[in-house]
Coordinates of C-alpha atoms in Angstrom, one line a residue:
X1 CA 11.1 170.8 253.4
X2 CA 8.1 172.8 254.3
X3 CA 5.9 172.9 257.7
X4 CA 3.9 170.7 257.4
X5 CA 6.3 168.5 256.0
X6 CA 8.7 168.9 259.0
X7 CA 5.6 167.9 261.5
X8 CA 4.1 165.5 259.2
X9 CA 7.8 163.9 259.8
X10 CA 8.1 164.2 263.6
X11 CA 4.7 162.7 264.0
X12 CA 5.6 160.2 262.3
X13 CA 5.8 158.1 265.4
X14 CA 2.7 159.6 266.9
X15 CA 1.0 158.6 264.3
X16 CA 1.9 155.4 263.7
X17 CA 0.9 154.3 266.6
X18 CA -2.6 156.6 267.1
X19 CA -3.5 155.8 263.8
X20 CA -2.3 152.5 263.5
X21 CA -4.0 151.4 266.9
X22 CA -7.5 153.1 265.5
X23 CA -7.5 151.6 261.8
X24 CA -6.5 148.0 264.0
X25 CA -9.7 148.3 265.6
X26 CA -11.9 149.7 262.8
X27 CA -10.7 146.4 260.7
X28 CA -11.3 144.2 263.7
X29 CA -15.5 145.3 264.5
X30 CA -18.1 145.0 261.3
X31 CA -20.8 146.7 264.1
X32 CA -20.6 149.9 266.2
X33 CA -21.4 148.9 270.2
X34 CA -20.1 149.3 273.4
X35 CA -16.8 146.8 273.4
X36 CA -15.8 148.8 269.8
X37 CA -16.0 152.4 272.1
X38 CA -14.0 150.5 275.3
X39 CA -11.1 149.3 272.8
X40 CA -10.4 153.3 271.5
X41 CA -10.7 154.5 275.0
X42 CA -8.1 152.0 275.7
X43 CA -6.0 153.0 272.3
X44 CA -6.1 156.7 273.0
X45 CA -5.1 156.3 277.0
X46 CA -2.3 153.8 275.4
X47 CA -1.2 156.9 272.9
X48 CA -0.8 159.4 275.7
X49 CA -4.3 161.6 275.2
X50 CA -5.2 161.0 278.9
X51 CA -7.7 159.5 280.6
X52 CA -10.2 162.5 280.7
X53 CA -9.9 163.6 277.5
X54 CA -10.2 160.3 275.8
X55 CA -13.7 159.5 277.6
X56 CA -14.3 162.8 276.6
X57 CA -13.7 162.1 272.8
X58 CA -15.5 158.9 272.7
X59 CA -18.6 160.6 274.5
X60 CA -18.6 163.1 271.8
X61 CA -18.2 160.7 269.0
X62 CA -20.9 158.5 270.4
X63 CA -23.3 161.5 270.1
X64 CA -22.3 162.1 266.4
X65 CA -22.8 158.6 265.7
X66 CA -26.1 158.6 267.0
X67 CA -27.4 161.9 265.4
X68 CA -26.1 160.9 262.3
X69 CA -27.1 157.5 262.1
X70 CA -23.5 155.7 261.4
X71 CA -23.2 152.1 261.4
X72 CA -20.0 151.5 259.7
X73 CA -17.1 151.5 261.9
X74 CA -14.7 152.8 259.5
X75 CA -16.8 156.0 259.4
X76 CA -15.9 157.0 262.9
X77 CA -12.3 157.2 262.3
X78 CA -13.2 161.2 260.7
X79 CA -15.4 162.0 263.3
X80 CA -12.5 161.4 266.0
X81 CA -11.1 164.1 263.4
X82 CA -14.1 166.3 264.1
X83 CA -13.8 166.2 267.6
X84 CA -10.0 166.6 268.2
X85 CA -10.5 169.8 265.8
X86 CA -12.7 171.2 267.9
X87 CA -10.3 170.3 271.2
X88 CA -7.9 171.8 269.8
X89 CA -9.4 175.2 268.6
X90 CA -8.0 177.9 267.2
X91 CA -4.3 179.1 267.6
X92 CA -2.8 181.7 269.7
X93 CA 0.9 183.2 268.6
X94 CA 3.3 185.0 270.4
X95 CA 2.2 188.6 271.6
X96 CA 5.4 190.3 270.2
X97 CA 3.5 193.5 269.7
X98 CA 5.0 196.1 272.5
X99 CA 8.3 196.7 272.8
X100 CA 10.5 195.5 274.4
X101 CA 8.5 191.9 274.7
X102 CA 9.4 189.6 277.4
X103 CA 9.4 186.3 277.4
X104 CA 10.2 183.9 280.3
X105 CA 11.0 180.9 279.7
X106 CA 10.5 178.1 282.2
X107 CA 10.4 174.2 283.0
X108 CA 12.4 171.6 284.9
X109 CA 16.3 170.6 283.5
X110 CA 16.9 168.4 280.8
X111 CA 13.4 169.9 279.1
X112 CA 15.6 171.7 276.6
X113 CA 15.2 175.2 278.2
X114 CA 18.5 176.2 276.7
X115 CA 18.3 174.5 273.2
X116 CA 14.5 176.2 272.8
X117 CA 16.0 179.6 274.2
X118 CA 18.8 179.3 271.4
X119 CA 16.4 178.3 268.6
X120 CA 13.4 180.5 269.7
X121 CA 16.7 183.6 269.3
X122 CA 17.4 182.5 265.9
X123 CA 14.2 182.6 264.7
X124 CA 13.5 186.1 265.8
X125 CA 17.2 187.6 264.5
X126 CA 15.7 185.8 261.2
X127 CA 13.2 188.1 261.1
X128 CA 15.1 191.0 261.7
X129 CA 14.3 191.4 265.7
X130 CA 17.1 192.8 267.7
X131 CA 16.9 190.2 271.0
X132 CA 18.5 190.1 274.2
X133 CA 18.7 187.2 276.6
X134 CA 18.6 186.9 280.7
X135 CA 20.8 184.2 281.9
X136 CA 19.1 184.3 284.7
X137 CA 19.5 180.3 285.2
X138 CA 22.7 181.0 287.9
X139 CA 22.1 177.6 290.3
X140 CA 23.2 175.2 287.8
X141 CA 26.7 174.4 286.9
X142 CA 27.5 175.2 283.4
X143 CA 24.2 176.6 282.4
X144 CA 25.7 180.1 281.7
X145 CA 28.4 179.1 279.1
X146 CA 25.5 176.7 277.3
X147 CA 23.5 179.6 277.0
X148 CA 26.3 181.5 275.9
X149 CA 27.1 178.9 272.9
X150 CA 23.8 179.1 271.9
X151 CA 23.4 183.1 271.9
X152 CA 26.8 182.8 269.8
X153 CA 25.4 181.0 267.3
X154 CA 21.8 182.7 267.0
X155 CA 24.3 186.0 266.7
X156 CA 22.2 187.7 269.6
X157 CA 23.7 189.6 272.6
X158 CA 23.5 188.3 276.1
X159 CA 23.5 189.4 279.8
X160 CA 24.9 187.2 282.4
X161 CA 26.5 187.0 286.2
X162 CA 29.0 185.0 287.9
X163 CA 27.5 181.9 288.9
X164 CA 24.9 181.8 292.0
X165 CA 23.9 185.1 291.8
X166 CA 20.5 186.9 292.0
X167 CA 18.4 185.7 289.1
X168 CA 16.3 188.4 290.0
X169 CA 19.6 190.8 289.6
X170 CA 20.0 189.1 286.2
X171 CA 16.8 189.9 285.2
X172 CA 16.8 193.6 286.4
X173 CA 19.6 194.8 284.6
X174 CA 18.4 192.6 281.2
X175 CA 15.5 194.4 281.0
X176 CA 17.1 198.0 281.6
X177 CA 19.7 196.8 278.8
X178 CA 17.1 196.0 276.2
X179 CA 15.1 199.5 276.9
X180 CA 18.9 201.1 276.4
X181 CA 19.8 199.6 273.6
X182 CA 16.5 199.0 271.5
X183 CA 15.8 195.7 271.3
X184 CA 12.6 194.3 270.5
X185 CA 12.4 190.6 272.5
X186 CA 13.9 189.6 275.5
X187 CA 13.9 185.9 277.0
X188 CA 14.8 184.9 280.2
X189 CA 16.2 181.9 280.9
X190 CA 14.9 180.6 284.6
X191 CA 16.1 178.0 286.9
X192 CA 14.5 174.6 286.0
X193 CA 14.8 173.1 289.8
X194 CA 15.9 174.7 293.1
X195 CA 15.5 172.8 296.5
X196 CA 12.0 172.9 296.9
X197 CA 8.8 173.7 295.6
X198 CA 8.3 176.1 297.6
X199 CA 11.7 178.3 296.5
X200 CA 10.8 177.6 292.7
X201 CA 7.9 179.4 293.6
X202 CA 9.0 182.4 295.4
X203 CA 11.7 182.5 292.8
X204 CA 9.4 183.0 290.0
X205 CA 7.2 185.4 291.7
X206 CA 10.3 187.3 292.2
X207 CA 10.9 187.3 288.3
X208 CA 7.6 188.5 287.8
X209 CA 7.5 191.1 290.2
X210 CA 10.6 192.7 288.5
X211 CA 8.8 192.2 285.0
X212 CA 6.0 194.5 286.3
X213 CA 7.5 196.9 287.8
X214 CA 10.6 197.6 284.7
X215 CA 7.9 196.4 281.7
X216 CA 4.5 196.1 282.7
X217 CA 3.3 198.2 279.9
X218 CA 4.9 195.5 277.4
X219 CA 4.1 192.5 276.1
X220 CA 4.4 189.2 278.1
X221 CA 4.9 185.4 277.4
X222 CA 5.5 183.0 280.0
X223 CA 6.7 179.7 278.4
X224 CA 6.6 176.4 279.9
X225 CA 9.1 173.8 278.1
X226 CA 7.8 170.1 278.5
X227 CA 9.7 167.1 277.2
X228 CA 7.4 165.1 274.9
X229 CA 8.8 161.9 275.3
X230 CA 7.8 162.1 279.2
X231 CA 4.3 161.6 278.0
X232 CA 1.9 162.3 281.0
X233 CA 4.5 163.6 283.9
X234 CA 4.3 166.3 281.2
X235 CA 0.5 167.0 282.2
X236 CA 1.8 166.9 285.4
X237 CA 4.6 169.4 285.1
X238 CA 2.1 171.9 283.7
X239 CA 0.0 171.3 286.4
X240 CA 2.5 171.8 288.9
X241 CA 4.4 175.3 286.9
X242 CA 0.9 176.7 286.1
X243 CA 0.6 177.4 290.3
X244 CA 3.5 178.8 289.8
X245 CA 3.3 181.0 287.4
X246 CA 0.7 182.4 284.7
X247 CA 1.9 180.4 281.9
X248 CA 0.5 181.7 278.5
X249 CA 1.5 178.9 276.6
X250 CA 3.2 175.2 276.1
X251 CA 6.9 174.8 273.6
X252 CA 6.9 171.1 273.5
X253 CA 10.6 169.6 272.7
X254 CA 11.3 165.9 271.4
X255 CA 8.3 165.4 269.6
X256 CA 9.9 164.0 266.6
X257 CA 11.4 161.4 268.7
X258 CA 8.6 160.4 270.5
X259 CA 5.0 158.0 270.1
X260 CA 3.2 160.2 272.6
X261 CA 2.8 163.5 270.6
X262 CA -1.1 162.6 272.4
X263 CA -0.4 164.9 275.4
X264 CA -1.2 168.3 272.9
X265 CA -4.6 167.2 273.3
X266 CA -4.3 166.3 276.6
X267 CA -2.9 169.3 277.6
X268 CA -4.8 171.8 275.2
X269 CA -8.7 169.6 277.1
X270 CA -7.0 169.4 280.9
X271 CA -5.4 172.6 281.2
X272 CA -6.7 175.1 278.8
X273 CA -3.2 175.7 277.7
X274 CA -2.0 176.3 274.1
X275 CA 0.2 175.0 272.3
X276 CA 2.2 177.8 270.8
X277 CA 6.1 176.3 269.5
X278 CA 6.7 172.7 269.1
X279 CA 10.6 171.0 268.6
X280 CA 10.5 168.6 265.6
X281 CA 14.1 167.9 265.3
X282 CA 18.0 169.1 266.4
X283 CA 18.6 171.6 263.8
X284 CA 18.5 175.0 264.8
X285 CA 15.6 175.9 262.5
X286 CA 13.6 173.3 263.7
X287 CA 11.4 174.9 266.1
X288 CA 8.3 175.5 264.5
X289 CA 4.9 177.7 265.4
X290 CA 2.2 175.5 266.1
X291 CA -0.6 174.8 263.9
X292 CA -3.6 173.1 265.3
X293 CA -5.3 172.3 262.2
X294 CA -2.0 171.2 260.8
X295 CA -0.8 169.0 263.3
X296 CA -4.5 167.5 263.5
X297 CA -4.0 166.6 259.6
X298 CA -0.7 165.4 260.0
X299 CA -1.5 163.4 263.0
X300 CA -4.4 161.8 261.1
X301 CA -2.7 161.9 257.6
X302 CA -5.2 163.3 255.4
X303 CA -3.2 163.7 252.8
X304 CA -2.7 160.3 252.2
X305 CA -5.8 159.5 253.1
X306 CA -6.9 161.8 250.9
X307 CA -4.2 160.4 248.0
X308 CA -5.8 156.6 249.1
X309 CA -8.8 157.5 248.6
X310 CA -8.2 159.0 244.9
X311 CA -6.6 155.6 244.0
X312 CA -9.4 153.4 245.6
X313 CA -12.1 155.5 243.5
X314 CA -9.8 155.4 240.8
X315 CA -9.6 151.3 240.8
X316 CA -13.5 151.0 241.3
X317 CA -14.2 153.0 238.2
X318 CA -11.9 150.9 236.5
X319 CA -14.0 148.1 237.9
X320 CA -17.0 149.4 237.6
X321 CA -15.7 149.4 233.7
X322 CA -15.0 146.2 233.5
X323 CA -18.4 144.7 235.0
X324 CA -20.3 147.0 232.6
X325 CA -18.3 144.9 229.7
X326 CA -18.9 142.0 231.4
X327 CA -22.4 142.8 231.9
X328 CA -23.3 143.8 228.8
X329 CA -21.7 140.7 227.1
X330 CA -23.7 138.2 229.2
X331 CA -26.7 140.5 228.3
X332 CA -25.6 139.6 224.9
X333 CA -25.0 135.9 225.1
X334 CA -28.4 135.5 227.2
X335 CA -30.3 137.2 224.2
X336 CA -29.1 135.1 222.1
X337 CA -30.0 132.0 224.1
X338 CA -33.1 133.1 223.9
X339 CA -33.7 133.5 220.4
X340 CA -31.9 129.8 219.8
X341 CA -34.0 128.3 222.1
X342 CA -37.6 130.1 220.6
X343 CA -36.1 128.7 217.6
X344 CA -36.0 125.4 218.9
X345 CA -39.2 125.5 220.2
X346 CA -41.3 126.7 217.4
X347 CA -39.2 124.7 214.5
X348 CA -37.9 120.9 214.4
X349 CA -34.4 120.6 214.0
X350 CA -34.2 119.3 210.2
X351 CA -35.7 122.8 209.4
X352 CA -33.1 124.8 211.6
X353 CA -30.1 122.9 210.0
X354 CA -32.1 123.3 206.5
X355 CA -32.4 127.3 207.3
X356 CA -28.6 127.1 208.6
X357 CA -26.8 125.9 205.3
X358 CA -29.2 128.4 203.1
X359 CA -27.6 131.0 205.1
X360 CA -24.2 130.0 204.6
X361 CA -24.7 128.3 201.3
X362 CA -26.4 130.8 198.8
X363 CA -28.5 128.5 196.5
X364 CA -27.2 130.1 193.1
X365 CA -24.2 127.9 193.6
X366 CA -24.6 124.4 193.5
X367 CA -22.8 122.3 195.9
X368 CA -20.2 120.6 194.7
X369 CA -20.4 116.4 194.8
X370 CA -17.3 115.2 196.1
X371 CA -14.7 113.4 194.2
X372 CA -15.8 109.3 193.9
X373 CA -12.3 107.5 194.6
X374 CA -12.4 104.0 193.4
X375 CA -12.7 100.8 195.7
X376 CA -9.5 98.7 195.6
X377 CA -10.2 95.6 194.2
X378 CA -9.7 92.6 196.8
X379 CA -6.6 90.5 196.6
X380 CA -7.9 86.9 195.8
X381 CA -5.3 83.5 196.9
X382 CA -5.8 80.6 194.9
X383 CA -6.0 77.8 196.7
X384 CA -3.8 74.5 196.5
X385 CA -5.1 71.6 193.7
X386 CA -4.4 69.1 196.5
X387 CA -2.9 68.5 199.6
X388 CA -0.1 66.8 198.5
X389 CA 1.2 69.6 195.8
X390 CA 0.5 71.6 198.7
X391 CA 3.1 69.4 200.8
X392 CA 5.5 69.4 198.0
X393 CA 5.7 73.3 197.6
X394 CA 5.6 74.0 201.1
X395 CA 8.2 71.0 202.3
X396 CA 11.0 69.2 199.6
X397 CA 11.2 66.0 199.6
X398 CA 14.2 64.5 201.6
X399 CA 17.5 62.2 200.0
X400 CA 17.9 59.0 201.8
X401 CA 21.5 58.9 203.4
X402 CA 23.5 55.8 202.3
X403 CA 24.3 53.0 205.0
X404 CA 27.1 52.4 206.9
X405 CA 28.6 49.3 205.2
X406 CA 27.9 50.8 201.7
X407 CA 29.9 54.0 203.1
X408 CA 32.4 52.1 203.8
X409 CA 33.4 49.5 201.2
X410 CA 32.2 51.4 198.4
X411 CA 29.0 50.1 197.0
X412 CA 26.1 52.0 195.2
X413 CA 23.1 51.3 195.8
X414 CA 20.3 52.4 198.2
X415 CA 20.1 51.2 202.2
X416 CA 16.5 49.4 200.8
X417 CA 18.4 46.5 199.9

């Protein structure tokens, strides 16, 4: 899977519910006012972007909408684009460029300090860096032997005390080790809470005094680790570290488990801070460099927007086929209306039925009578002579039963006597 892949895929949340929210409203207003420019200022607060930064997007969009004379809704959605872009600028990498580089790496526990120290290490021995960690982390429990597992696995070397010991003693002899023995990076691994502000901060200034006077000639990253999922207490922890200590730039964990990936902006607008590594899964190869112009195209999905809007041209042509075939064939039916009804018009009707059958009867061949079948001659009933030869065929005449005394002794003869 490539880059862009990987944070097209843990923006996936982000996005669906930036985008989603946007394209909600863009369906929902057939007019650009006010109320459409109150409901993204709403969207964007609800995704995470802030409250300053997202009056500062709609302001700017407003202006391009009004230079350019847009009043289709759904043409604002790339001119958010515009204007992100343009928050987000240009990226800065990691100066690795003198060596031994040091980077310290800083935030509060449960950030992912450790997990981003053990990835970050397995990058660089990747790339053929010899690295050397500073478990300089000695308050809490167990935070040596995690660092430990992880430096085991990235196949990097690491320096470590007993537990609740100097950091600053940590730190000393890491940095004397890495000039010894050659190596090209070297993070340190900081305390992510100690009692109080105020003992974070002298602890840190510590660090960095140590840095400057045993590298000061060499490269230098400090790295705040912020929890994406926190949404804007992250803001609020980079407000807090940056009195702290000069941060150079942001590694953002958890963003592929999160809806709030909106806090890059807001950080990037707020605080001036770059983005420099963001944590798009567990694997150990899944901290990536950040790309602003990337994640700005993931975030917005360009390609398939740009995919949509290939099939969506693709279906209008093919419609724009279909009318011209439907277009030309009512051209064609019309025109021929036309000529049937000047026909009309300037003949009667016994000449357009005569003109009709010469067409489709030449007049070299005769027309052919059709065949005469004979009448059937009509059945004629004689009638009756009389009525009473009608009475006699129709009903026979009737034998007169023989009486009852004539029956009985024997005698012929009728019953009329």
């Amino acid at each position: 899977m490539g880059i862009f892949s990987k944070i097209a895929e843990g923006l996936k949340k982000t996005k669906e519910n930036f985008l989603g929210g946007l394209q909600r409203i863009f369906n929902s207003f057939t007019k650009i006012d006010e109320e459409l420019f109150e409901e993204l200022e709403e969207q964007m607060i609800m995704s995470d972007i802030g409250v300053e930064t997202s009056v500062e997007i709609c302001t700017r969009v407003r202006k391009k909408v009004k230079e350019r004379g847009i009043t289709d809704p759904n043409d604002i959605l790339e001119l958010i684009y515009e204007v992100i872009s343009e928050i987000m600028g240009d990226d800065t990498g990691l100066d690795l460029s003198v060596s031994p580089a040091v980077i310290m790496v800083i935030g509060v526990n449960g950030a992912g300090k450790t997990t981003t120290i053990g990835k970050l290490c397995h990058q660089f021995k990747q790339e053929g860096k010899k690295v050397l960690v500073a478990a300089a982390d000695t308050f809490r429990a167990a935070a040596i032997d995690q660092l430990q597992v992880w430096t085991d696995r990235a196949g990097v070397e690491i320096v470590k005390h007993a537990e609740g010991s100097d950091p600053g003693a940590v730190v000393y002899d890491s940095l004397e080790a890495a000039k010894a023995r050659g190596c090209d990076v070297v993070v340190i691994d900081t305390a992510g809470r100690l009692h109080n502000k105020k003992n974070l901060m002298e602890e840190l200034k510590k660090i960095n005094r140590i840095i400057d006077n045993k590298a000061g000639e060499c490269s230098r990253e400090v790295l705040l680790v912020l929890d994406a999922t926190t949404g804007q207490n992250a803001v609020s922890q980079a407000k807090l570290f940056s009195e702290t200590a000069p941060i150079t730039g942001i590694v953002l964990t958890k963003l592929d488990g999160t809806a709030k990936g909106g806090i890059v902006i807001s950080i990037k607008n707020e605080l001036g801070i770059p983005v420099k590594l963001i944590g798009v899964g567990e694997k150990i190869d899944d901290l990536q460099p950040f790309d602003s112009h990337m994640f700005v195209d993931a975030l917005f999905d360009l390609e398939s927007a740009k995919n949509k809007a290939a099939q969506n041209a693709a279906e209008n042509e093919a419609n724009n086929d279909v009318e011209s075939e439907y277009e030309e064939a009512a051209a064609e039916y019309d025109e021929t209306a036309d000529i049937a009804e000047e026909i009309t018009e300037d003949a009667p009707i016994e000449e357009i039925v005569e003109e009709t059958e010469s067409e489709i009867i030449p007049e070299s061949e005769p027309i052919p009578e059709p065949d005469i079948i004979p009448e059937p001659e009509p059945i004629i009933e004689s009638e009756p002579e009389s009525v009473e030869e009608s009475e006699d065929t129709s009903k026979p005449e009737k034998k007169k039963k023989k009486g009852f005394f004539s029956r009985l002794f024997g005698k012929k003869g009728s019953d009329d006597e």
